[in-house]
Tab-separated table of C-alpha atoms in Angstrom:
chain	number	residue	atom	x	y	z
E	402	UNK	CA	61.914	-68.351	6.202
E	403	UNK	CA	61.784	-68.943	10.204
E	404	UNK	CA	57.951	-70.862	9.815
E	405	UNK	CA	59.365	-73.104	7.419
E	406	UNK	CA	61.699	-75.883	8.546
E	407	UNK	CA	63.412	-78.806	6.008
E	408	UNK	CA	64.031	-81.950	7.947
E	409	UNK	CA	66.471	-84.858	5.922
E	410	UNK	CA	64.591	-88.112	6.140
E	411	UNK	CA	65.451	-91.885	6.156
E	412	UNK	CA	64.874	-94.383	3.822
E	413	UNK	CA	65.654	-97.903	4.137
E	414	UNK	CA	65.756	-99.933	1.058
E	415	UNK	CA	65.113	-103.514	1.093
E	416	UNK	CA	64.727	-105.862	-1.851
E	417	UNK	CA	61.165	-106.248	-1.064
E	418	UNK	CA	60.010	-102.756	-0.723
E	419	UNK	CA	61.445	-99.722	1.207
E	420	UNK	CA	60.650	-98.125	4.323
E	421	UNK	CA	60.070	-94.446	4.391
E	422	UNK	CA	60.807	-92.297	7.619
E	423	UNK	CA	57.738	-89.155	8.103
E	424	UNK	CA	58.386	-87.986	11.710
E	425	UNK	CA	59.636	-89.458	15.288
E	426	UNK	CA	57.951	-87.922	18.444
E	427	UNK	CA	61.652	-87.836	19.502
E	428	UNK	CA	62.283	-85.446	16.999
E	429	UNK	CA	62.726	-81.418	17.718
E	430	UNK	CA	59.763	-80.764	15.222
E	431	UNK	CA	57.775	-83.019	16.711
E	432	UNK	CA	54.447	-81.089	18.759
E	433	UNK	CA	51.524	-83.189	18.723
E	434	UNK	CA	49.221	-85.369	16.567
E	435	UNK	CA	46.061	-84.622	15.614
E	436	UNK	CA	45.725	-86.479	12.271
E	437	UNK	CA	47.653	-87.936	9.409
E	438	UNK	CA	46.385	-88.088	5.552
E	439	UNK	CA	47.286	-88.451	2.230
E	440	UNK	CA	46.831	-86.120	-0.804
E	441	UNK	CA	47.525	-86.794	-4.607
E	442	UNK	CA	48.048	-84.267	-6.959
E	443	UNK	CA	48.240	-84.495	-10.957
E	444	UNK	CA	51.242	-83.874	-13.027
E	445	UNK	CA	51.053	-80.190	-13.664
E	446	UNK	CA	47.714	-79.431	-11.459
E	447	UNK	CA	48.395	-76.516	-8.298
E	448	UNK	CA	46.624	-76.798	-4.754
E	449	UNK	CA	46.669	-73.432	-3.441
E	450	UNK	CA	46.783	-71.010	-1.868
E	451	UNK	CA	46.075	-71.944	1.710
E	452	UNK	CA	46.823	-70.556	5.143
E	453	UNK	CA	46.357	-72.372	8.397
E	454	UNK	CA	45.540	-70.464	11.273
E	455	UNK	CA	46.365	-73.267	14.121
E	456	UNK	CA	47.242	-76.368	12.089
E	457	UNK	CA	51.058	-77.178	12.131
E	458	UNK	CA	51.656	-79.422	8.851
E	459	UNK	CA	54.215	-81.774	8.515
E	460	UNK	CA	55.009	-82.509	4.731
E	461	UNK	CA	56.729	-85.492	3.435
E	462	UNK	CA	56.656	-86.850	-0.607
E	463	UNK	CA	56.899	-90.636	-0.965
E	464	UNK	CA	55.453	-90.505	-4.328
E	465	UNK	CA	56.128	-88.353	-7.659
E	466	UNK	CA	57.740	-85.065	-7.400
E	467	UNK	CA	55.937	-81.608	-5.591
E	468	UNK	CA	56.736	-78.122	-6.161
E	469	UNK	CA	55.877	-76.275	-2.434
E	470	UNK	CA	56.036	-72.540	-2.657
E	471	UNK	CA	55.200	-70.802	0.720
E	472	UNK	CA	54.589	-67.141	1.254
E	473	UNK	CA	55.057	-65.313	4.311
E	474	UNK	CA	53.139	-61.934	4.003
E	475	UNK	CA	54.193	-60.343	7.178
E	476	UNK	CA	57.765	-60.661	5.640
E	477	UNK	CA	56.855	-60.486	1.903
E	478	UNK	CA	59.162	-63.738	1.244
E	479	UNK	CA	58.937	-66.904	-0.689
E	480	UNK	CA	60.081	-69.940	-0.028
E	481	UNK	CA	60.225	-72.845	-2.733
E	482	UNK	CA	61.548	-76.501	-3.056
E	483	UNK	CA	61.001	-79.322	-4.558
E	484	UNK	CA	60.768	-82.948	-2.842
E	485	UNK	CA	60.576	-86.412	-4.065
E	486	UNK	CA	62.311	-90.090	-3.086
E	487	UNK	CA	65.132	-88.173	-4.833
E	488	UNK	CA	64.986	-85.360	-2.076
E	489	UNK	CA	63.740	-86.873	0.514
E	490	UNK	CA	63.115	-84.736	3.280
E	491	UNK	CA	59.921	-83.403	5.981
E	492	UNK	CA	58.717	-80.158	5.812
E	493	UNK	CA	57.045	-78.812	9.293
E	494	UNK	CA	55.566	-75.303	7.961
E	495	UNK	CA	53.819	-73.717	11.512
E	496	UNK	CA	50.309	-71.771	10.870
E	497	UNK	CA	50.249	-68.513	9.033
E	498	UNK	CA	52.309	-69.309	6.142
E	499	UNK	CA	50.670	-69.248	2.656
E	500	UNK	CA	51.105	-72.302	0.477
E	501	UNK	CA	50.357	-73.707	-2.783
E	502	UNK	CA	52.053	-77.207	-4.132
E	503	UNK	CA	52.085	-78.387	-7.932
E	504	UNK	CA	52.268	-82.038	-9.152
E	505	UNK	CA	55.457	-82.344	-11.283
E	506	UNK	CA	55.182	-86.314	-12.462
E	507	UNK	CA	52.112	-88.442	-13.508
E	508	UNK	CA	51.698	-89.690	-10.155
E	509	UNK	CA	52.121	-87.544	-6.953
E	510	UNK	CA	51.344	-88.121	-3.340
E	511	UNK	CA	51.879	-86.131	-0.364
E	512	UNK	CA	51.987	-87.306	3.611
E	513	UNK	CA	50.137	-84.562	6.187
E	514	UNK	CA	51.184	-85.307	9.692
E	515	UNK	CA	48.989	-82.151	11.121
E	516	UNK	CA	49.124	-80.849	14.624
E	517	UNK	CA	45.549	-80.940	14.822
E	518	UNK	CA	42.631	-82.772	13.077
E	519	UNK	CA	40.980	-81.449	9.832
E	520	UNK	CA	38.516	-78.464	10.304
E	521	UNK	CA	37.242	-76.257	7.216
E	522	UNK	CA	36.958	-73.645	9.638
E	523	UNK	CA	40.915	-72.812	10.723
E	524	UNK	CA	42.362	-72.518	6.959
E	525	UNK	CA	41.929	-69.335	4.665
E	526	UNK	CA	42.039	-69.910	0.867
E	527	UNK	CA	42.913	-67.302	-1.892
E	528	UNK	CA	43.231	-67.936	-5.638
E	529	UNK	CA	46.048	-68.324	-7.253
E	530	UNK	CA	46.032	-64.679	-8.926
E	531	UNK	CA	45.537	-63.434	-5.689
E	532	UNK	CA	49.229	-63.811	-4.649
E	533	UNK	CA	51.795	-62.895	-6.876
E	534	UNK	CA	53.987	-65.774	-8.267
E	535	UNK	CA	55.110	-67.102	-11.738
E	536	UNK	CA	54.374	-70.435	-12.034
């Protein structure tokens, strides 16, 4: 899937807590900044489906483990992984891909480096019947 791109990511671990590389404005993925937030999800619980119509998201798990699926209509594809400090990697998913995420441990927590900042206008939301995967 072209819209989706997986980025490996650094971490640094130190005896006193670790350091977790999100995203470098050096970087090739890198296209502006409009806002960065955080986002927990519960073991088992699914966000979705959403489609951003400018936003450019930049994903990155430092806590728990988060099943993304994405689903590009024009194409009728899905794309799915799984990241976590064990897979530690960015995902920079550009507007007009579908997405939905599911908490897979007790605690989950999810990094948003978006393009832009937040508004409830520029998204589209569907339930999750509405797009046909097996969960």
């Amino acid at each position: 899937m072209d819209k989706v791109v997986l980025t490996p990511l650094t971490q640094i671990f130190h005896s006193k807590g670790n350091i977790y590389h999100a995203l470098k404005a050096s970087e090739e993925s890198f296209t502006t900044f409009g806002e960065a937030y955080f986002s927990t999800i519960n073991k088992d619980d699914i966000k979705g489906w959403k489609k951003h119509t400018t936003m450019v998201l930049n994903l990155v798990v430092p806590i728990g483990k988060i099943k993304f699926i994405f689903f590009d209509e024009k194409i009728n594809e899905f794309f799915e992984i799984e990241l976590s400090q064990d897979n530690y990697q960015r995902l920079t998913v550009q507007a007009g891909i579908w997405m939905s995420f599911q908490g897979l441990e007790v605690s989950n927590m999810l990094l948003n480096l978006a393009s832009i900042e937040h508004n409830p206008c520029e998204s589209i939301t569907k339930e999750l019947n509405e797009i046909s995967y097996e969960w």
